[in-house]
Amino acid sequence: MEMANGPADLIVRTSGLTKQFSGFTAVNDVNLNVRRSSIHALIGPNGAGKTTLFNLLTRFLPPTAGKIFYNGNDVTALRPAELARRGMVRSFQISAIFPQMTLRDNVRVAMQRKLGVEFKFWKTLRSTDILRDQIDQLLLDVGLIDHADELAGRLSYGRKRALEVATTLALDPELLLLDEPMAGMDSRDIDRIKNLIKTIAVGRTVVIVEHNISVVAEISDHVTVLSRGSILAEGGYATVSRDPKVMEAYLGVSAEEVGHG
């Protein structure tokens, strides 16, 4: 596998990443740098290319041009499952859980996938009790230990998303990618997931696509703003939020108006 020299503190780097659909360029020559042990937010107005870029990073879409490097290795041609085994794991926008299984069993399935141990529905749970302490710790970490024996389908929307994070963490990711984790949530669930993201970011890297700008402002270390498939601005939230180009992209306010405001 090709190695690419680059700063050691970068966990993900893209070079000229481009995606075209029938002549339409959704992502255009993007050079993204994600620093290790940070929360990196991808934001932008509707149609900016955030989801397409996210799908390229996680290899659910092949790029038209450009390369993706993870831990210095060229992973442009890898399949999503291969990336997950290397520690880059994606949590989906639509909750992916087994509604007729308990929370504990949902996490157990994910953990056994990581360990290469097949889950057998006809075996007694004692045969996998060796994992129980680790499973319960994950449920504790996401605030769901009191619901461990409940069926996942009975959870509130916000708690289902928390369970999804627990099953993702069961794969022990080095890099966790979250696709709009606050979508459809009320304020209480948003606070729960926001605090959860800050907790799980300790010791790992999180890349997040998020429309809730107040959440991005509070939890992100670095922000990349996309517009029409290209990087419009980068930096800390305080910096990019004052950028006239960003205000124009989001609010339709021209740079001249911002300058004279």
XYZ file of C-alpha atoms in Angstrom:
261
model
C 0.000 0.000 0.000
C 1.295 3.437 -0.914
C 2.665 5.567 1.886
C 2.419 9.345 1.756
C 4.695 11.603 3.682
C 2.784 14.164 5.710
C 2.575 15.732 9.145
C 2.395 13.051 11.843
C -0.470 14.824 13.578
C -2.768 14.351 10.565
C -4.940 11.238 10.785
C -6.783 11.914 7.496
C -5.624 13.871 4.481
C -7.137 14.195 1.031
C -5.410 15.391 -2.105
C -7.419 16.840 -4.977
C -10.502 14.838 -3.990
C -13.173 15.226 -6.649
C -16.537 13.605 -7.360
C -18.595 14.160 -10.471
C -22.082 12.872 -11.266
C -23.000 12.999 -14.965
C -21.047 16.181 -15.476
C -22.067 17.795 -12.175
C -19.159 18.323 -9.786
C -20.357 17.641 -6.228
C -16.884 17.733 -4.652
C -14.227 19.783 -6.363
C -10.476 19.410 -5.732
C -10.775 19.204 -1.938
C -7.591 19.102 0.137
C -8.799 18.236 3.624
C -6.569 17.875 6.690
C -7.958 16.283 9.864
C -5.747 16.496 12.927
C -5.442 13.579 15.278
C -7.410 13.729 18.568
C -9.672 16.558 17.422
C -13.358 17.149 16.697
C -13.460 18.296 13.074
C -16.783 19.624 11.758
C -17.848 19.735 8.115
C -20.473 22.432 7.597
C -22.008 24.357 4.729
C -25.338 25.328 3.195
C -27.588 22.757 1.562
C -25.988 21.331 -1.569
C -22.486 22.266 -0.444
C -21.157 18.727 -0.908
C -20.862 17.724 2.750
C -22.587 14.362 2.448
C -20.763 13.509 -0.763
C -17.417 14.329 0.857
C -18.397 12.237 3.869
C -19.288 9.324 1.594
C -15.969 9.666 -0.223
C -13.979 9.658 3.017
C -15.717 6.495 4.192
C -15.446 4.879 0.738
C -19.178 4.519 0.197
C -18.548 6.469 -3.007
C -15.509 6.139 -5.294
C -13.837 9.443 -6.180
C -13.594 10.666 -9.750
C -10.127 11.981 -8.967
C -7.827 12.512 -6.011
C -6.612 10.427 -3.097
C -7.465 9.719 0.534
C -4.766 9.052 3.110
C -5.432 7.556 6.547
C -2.551 7.344 9.002
C -0.201 8.053 6.117
C -1.510 5.188 3.958
C -3.285 5.601 0.648
C -6.734 4.081 1.320
C -8.476 5.446 -1.781
C -9.212 1.963 -3.139
C -10.207 0.252 0.117
C -13.731 -0.960 0.822
C -15.668 0.481 3.798
C -15.293 -2.780 5.754
C -11.528 -2.701 5.275
C -11.401 0.876 6.527
C -13.447 -0.116 9.579
C -10.972 -2.875 10.393
C -8.229 -0.259 10.265
C -10.103 1.921 12.758
C -12.142 4.345 10.606
C -15.786 3.728 11.522
C -18.891 5.556 10.365
C -22.102 6.065 12.279
C -25.024 6.457 9.910
C -27.524 9.284 9.740
C -30.399 6.789 10.006
C -30.106 4.754 13.178
C -28.878 1.236 12.425
C -29.888 -0.984 15.337
C -31.791 -4.247 15.855
C -35.129 -3.100 17.337
C -36.193 -6.571 18.583
C -32.977 -7.115 20.515
C -32.000 -5.672 23.865
C -29.521 -2.844 24.094
C -26.962 -5.202 25.592
C -27.357 -7.667 22.713
C -27.078 -4.870 20.126
C -23.701 -3.907 21.566
C -22.691 -7.565 21.892
C -23.280 -8.171 18.169
C -21.070 -5.216 17.271
C -18.351 -6.241 19.703
C -18.292 -9.822 18.457
C -17.921 -8.555 14.913
C -14.825 -6.681 16.034
C -13.466 -9.800 17.766
C -14.366 -12.099 14.894
C -16.710 -14.124 17.103
C -19.955 -15.140 15.430
C -23.155 -14.237 17.276
C -25.357 -17.319 17.654
C -28.919 -16.669 18.695
C -29.384 -20.213 20.016
C -26.441 -20.121 22.403
C -26.904 -19.134 26.031
C -25.706 -15.701 26.983
C -23.290 -17.284 29.494
C -21.106 -18.331 26.571
C -20.389 -14.678 25.849
C -20.420 -13.321 29.396
C -16.726 -12.620 29.031
C -17.794 -9.548 27.055
C -20.449 -8.395 29.515
C -18.268 -6.013 31.526
C -17.041 -4.311 28.354
C -20.581 -4.110 26.965
C -21.960 -2.623 30.161
C -19.123 -0.092 30.291
C -20.039 1.097 26.791
C -23.694 1.399 27.765
C -22.625 3.313 30.862
C -20.477 5.621 28.751
C -23.441 6.583 26.559
C -25.877 6.873 29.464
C -27.932 3.777 28.676
C -26.899 1.252 31.328
C -30.266 1.572 33.101
C -31.960 0.440 29.873
C -29.573 -2.441 29.081
C -32.257 -5.155 29.121
C -34.913 -3.177 27.244
C -35.721 -3.773 23.579
C -33.953 -1.225 21.401
C -37.110 -0.530 19.411
C -38.770 0.945 22.483
C -36.171 3.648 23.001
C -36.766 7.314 22.265
C -35.157 8.655 19.118
C -32.338 10.327 21.018
C -31.551 7.176 22.990
C -31.554 5.119 19.799
C -28.880 7.432 18.443
C -26.912 7.007 21.689
C -27.189 3.223 21.289
C -25.941 3.536 17.731
C -22.892 5.382 19.054
C -22.351 2.577 21.601
C -22.430 -0.069 18.870
C -20.013 2.026 16.839
C -17.674 2.401 19.814
C -17.797 -1.382 20.264
C -15.689 -1.559 17.108
C -13.012 0.436 18.991
C -12.545 3.108 16.311
C -9.532 5.370 16.172
C -11.503 7.712 13.909
C -15.271 8.061 14.299
C -17.316 9.747 11.580
C -20.766 11.011 12.586
C -23.324 11.986 9.945
C -25.765 14.584 11.316
C -26.064 13.002 14.772
C -28.455 15.732 15.992
C -30.937 15.417 13.117
C -34.556 15.239 14.293
C -33.761 15.670 17.981
C -35.366 17.864 20.608
C -33.230 20.088 22.830
C -32.838 17.511 25.606
C -31.644 14.817 23.216
C -29.320 17.311 21.525
C -27.703 18.089 24.873
C -27.306 14.365 25.586
C -25.634 13.573 22.258
C -23.546 16.746 22.318
C -22.095 15.808 25.697
C -21.638 12.230 24.512
C -19.585 13.372 21.524
C -17.335 15.439 23.781
C -16.856 12.384 26.010
C -16.067 9.894 23.254
C -13.688 12.346 21.556
C -11.236 11.923 24.418
C -8.471 9.741 23.003
C -9.873 9.531 19.460
C -10.664 11.693 16.444
C -14.220 12.638 15.478
C -15.321 14.009 12.110
C -18.872 15.317 12.193
C -21.289 16.573 9.545
C -23.772 18.755 11.400
C -26.372 21.413 10.563
C -26.809 22.589 14.160
C -24.363 25.483 14.155
C -24.631 26.153 17.902
C -23.477 22.580 18.545
C -20.601 22.987 16.090
C -19.593 26.206 17.825
C -19.498 24.485 21.209
C -17.772 21.177 20.514
C -15.590 21.536 17.410
C -11.841 22.159 17.439
C -11.650 22.818 13.719
C -14.262 23.634 11.082
C -14.181 23.148 7.331
C -16.846 25.136 5.473
C -17.900 23.770 2.096
C -19.728 25.648 -0.634
C -20.568 24.287 -4.088
C -18.252 21.354 -3.549
C -15.157 23.350 -2.626
C -13.566 24.421 0.649
C -14.704 27.970 1.347
C -13.018 28.533 4.706
C -11.227 26.648 7.457
C -10.196 27.276 11.046
C -11.726 27.567 14.480
C -15.441 28.332 14.615
C -14.905 31.895 15.819
C -12.699 32.551 12.799
C -14.844 30.978 10.078
C -18.096 32.411 11.458
C -16.739 35.945 10.901
C -15.499 35.196 7.388
C -17.451 37.375 4.907
C -17.459 34.541 2.332
C -19.071 32.209 4.872
C -21.716 34.774 5.783
C -22.495 35.254 2.126
C -22.806 31.500 1.515
C -25.082 30.974 4.510
C -27.059 34.201 4.647
C -26.843 35.606 1.156
C -25.092 38.675 2.546
C -22.422 39.975 0.193
C -18.869 40.559 1.321
C -19.343 44.273 0.602
C -22.405 44.415 2.840
C -20.538 42.589 5.608
C -17.640 45.031 5.287
C -19.955 48.002 5.642
C -22.195 46.503 8.309
